[in-house]
Coordinates of C-alpha atoms and ligand atoms in Angstrom, one line a residue:
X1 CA 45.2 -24.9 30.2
X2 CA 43.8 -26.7 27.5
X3 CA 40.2 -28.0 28.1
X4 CA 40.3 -31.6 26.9
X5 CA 37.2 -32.7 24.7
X6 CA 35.8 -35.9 26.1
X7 CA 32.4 -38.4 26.0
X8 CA 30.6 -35.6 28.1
X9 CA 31.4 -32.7 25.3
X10 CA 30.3 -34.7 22.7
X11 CA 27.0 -35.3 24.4
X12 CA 26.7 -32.1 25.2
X13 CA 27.1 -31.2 21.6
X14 CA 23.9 -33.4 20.4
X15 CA 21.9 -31.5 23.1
X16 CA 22.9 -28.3 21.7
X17 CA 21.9 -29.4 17.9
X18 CA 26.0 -28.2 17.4
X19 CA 28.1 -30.4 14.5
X20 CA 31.3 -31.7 15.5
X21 CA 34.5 -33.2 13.6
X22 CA 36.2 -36.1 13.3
X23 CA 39.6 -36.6 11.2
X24 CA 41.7 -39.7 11.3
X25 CA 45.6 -39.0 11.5
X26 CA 48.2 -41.6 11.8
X27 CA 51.3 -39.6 13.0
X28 CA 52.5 -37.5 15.5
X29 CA 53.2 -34.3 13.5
X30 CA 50.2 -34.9 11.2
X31 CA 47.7 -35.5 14.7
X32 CA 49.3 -32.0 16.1
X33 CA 48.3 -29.6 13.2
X34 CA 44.4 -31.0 12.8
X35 CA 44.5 -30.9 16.7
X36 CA 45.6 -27.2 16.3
X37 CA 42.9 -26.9 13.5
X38 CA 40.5 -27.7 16.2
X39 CA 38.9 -30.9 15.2
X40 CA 37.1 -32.6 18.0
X41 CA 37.9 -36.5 17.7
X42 CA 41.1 -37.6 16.1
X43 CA 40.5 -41.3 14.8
X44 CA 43.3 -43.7 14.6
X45 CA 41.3 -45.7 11.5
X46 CA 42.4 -48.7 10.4
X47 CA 42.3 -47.3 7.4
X48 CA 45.7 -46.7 7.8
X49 CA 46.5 -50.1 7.1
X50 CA 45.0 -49.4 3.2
X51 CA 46.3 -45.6 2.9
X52 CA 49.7 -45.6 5.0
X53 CA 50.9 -49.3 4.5
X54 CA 49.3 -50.3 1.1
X55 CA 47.5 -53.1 1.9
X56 CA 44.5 -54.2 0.0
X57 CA 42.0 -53.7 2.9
X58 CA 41.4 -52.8 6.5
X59 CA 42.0 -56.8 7.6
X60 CA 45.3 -56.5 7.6
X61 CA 46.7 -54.6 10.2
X62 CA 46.7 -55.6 14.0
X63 CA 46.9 -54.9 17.7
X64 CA 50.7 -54.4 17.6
X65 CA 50.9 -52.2 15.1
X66 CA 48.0 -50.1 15.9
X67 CA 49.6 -49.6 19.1
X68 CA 52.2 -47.8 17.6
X69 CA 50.4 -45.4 15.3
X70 CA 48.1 -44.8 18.8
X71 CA 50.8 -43.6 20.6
X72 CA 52.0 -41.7 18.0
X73 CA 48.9 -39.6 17.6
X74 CA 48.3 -39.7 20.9
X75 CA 51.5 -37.9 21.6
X76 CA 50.4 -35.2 19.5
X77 CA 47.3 -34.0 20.5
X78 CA 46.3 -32.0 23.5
X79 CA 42.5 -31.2 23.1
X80 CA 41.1 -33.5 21.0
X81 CA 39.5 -36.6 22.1
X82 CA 41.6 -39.6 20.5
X83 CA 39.7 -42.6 19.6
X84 CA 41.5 -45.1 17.9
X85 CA 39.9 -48.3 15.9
X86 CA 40.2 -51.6 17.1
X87 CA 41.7 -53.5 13.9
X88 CA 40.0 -57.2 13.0
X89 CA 40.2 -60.0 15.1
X90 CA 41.2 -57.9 18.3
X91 CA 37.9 -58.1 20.1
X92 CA 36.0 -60.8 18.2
X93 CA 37.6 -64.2 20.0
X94 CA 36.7 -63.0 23.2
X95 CA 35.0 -60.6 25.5
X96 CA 38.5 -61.4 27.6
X97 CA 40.7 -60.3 24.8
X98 CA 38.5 -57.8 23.7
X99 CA 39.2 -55.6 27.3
X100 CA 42.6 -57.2 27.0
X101 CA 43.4 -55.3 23.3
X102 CA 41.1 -52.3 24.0
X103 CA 42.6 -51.5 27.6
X104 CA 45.5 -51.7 25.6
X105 CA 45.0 -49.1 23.3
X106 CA 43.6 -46.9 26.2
X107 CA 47.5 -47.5 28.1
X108 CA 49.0 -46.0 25.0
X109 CA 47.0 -43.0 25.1
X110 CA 44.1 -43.6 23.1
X111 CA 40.7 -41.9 25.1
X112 CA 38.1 -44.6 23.2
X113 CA 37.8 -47.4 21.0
X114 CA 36.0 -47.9 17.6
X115 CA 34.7 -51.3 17.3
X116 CA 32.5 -52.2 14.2
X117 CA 29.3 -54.1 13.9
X118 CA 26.4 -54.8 16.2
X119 CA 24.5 -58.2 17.1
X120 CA 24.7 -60.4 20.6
X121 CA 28.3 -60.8 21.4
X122 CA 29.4 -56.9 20.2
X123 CA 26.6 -55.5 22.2
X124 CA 28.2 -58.2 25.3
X125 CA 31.6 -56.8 24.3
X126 CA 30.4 -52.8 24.2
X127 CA 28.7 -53.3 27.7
X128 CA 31.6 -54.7 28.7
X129 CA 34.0 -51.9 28.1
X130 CA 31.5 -49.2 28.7
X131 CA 31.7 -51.4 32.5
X132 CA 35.7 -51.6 33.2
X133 CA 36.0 -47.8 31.7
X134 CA 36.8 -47.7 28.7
X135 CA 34.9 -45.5 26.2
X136 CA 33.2 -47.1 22.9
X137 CA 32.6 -45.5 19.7
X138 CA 30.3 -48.3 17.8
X139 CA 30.3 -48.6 13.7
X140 CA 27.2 -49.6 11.6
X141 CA 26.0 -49.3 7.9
X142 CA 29.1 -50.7 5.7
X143 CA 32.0 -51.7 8.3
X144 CA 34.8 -52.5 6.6
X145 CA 36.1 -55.2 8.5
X146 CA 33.0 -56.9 7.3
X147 CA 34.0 -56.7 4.1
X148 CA 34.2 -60.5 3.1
X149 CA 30.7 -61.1 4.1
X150 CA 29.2 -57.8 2.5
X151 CA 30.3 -58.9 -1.0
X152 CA 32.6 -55.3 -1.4
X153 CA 31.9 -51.6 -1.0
X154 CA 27.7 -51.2 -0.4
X155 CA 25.6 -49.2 0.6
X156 CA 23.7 -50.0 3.5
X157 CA 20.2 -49.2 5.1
X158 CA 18.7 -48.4 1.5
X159 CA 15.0 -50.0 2.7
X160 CA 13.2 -48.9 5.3
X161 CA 13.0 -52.2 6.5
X162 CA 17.1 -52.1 6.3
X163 CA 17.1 -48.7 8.2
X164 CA 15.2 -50.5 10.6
X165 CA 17.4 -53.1 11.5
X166 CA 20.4 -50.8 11.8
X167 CA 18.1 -48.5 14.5
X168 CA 17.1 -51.7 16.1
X169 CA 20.9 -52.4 16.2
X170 CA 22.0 -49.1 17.3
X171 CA 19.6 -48.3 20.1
X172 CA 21.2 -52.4 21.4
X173 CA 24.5 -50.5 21.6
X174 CA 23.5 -46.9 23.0
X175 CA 22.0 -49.1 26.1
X176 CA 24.7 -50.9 26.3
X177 CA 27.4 -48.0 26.5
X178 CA 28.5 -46.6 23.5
X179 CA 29.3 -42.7 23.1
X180 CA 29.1 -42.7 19.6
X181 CA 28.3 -44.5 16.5
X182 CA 30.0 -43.8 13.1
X183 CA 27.2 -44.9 10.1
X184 CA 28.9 -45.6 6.9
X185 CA 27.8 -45.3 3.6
X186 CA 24.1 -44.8 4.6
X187 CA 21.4 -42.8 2.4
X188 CA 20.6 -39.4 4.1
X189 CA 17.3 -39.8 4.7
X190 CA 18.0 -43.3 6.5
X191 CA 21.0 -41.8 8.5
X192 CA 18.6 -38.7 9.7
X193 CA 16.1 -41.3 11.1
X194 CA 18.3 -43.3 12.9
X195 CA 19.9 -39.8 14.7
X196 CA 16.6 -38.9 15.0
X197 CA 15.8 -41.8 16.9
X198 CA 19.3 -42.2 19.3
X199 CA 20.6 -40.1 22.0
X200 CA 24.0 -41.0 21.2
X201 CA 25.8 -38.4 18.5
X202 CA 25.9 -39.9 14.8
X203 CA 28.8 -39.8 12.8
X204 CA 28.7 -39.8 8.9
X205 CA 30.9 -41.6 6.8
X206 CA 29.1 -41.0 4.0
X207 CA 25.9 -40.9 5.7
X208 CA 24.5 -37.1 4.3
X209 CA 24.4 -34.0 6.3
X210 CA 21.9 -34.5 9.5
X211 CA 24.3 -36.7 11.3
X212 CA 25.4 -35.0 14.6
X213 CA 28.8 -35.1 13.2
X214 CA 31.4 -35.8 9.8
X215 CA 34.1 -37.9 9.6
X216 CA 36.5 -38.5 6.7
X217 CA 40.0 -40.5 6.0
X218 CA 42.9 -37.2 6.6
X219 CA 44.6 -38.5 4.0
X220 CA 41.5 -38.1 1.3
X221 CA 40.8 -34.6 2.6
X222 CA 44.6 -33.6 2.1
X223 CA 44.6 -35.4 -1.3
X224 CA 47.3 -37.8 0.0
X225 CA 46.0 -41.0 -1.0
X226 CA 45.9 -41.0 -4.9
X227 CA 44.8 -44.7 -5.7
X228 CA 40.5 -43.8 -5.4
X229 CA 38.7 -40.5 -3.7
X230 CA 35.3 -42.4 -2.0
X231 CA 32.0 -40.1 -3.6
X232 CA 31.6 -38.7 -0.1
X233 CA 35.0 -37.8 0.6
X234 CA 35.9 -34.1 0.1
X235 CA 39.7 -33.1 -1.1
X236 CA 40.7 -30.0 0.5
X237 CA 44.6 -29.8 -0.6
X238 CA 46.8 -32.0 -3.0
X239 CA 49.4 -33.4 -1.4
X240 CA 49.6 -36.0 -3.8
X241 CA 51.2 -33.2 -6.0
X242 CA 53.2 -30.9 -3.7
X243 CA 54.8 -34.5 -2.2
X244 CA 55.8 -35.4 -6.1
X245 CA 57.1 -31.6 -6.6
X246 CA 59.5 -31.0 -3.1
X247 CA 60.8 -34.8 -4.3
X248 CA 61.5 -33.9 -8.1
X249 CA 62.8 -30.6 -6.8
X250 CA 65.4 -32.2 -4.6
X251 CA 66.0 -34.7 -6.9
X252 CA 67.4 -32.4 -9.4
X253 CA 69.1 -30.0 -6.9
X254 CA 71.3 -32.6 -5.0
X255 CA 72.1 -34.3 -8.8
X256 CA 72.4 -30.9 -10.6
X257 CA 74.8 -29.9 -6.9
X258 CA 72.0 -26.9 -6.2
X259 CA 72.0 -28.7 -3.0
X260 CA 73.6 -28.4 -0.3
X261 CA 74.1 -24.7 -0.7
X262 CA 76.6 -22.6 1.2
X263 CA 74.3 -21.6 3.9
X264 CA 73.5 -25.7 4.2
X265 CA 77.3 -26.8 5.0
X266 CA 79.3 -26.3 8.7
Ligands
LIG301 O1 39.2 -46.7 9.4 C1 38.7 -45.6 9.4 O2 39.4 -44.6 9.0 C2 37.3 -45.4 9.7 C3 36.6 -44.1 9.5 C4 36.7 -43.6 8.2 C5 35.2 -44.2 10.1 O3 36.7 -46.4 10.2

């Protein structure tokens, strides 16, 4: 039987000082093979809405159609804990809506929520969910969905006074229930105090290496998404190019009548 990786493992893993991964994946097939790879967290990102529907920025996407893509993944993966992100506007108009959208996600197979930022009424909505059941992964440093108000893509916590406030932050959401917390785009040095300083496990979007854990966009690490590679991101394959080749390949063979062959007809 496959031992399922849940809240409790990922503890476990920042009492043991052991690193764990987190991927995002989008679709069922995709979700299978980094499951088989044996990544630990598969993240439905909203990021999807910018790398697999070619929208401008994270904002765009919602509960509906992240429901899909969560069910998809979902349906792929066996051992990995799936944690899918809770797109803008799903848990900010209400603590009511916030369960409402998030329970939803959890119905569709998800194991945990992302929700980004911190301050009075997203520590009331973490406790919240941590209280009817429902697992929260928290997000700090740049969040995306933010975006408007940060003035575009910063770096965050670069003071010590800045680092501060995002401890002061995160320590509000450990008590209140979160798992996890995802710090994006955070100097090293800041990123290692604040794990330092949590029980929760860290996870580094571009937060430097003594986070309790790595996380990067699937699509950047398999050189899918061709428009920008982020400075932390890592490209591990170029699918960019072997997409373009099988295309131009079968482009020619069915026009040049290479394909279908005999072996391809009944
Ligand atoms: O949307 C996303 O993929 C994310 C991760 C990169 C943390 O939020």
């Amino acid at each position: 039987m496959v031992k399922k990786i849940t809240v409790n493992t990922l503890k476990q893993y920042k009492e043991r000082g052991e690193k764990f991964s987190v991927l995002t994946a989008y679709d069922c097939s995709t979700a299978k093979y980094i499951d088989q790879a044996g990544v630990d967290v598969v993240l439905i990102g909203d990021s999807l809405a910018m790398v697999a529907l070619g929208y401008e920025t994270t904002n765009a996407i919602g509960v509906d159609e992240m429901k899909i893509f969560t069910g998809a993944v979902a349906r792929g993966v066996s051992h990995a804990m799936v944690v899918t992100d809770m797109p803008f506007l799903s848990y900010h108009t209400s603590i009511e809506d916030a369960v409402r959208n998030c329970g939803l996600m959890i119905r569709t197979g998800a194991n945990g929520v992302k929700i980004e930022g911190g301050g009075d009424y997203i520590v009331s909505v973490v406790e919240r969910l941590s209280q009817v059941g429902i697992p929260v992964m928290s997000h700090l440093g740049f969040t995306p969905q933010f975006l408007n108000v940060l003035g575009g893509y910063k770096i965050q916590g670069k003071t010590q006074e800045a680092t501060d406030k995002i401890l002061a932050e995160a320590k509000r959401l450990e008590e209140a229930g979160a798992f996890s917390l995802v710090l994006e785009m955070v100097p090293e040095d800041s990123a290692k105090y604040i794990s330092e300083n949590l029980s929760i496990p860290t996870i580094s979007c571009g937060a430097g290496r003594y986070c309790d854990a790595q996380v990067l966009v699937s699509d950047d690490v398999f050189g899918k998404f061709s428009e920008f590679k982020p400075k932390f991101a890592r490209k591990y394959g170029d699918m960019h190019s072997f997409i373009y080749e099988c295309a131009c390949r079968y482009n020619e063979d069915v026009k040049s009548g290479r394909f279908p062959s005999d072996e391809e007809v009944f």
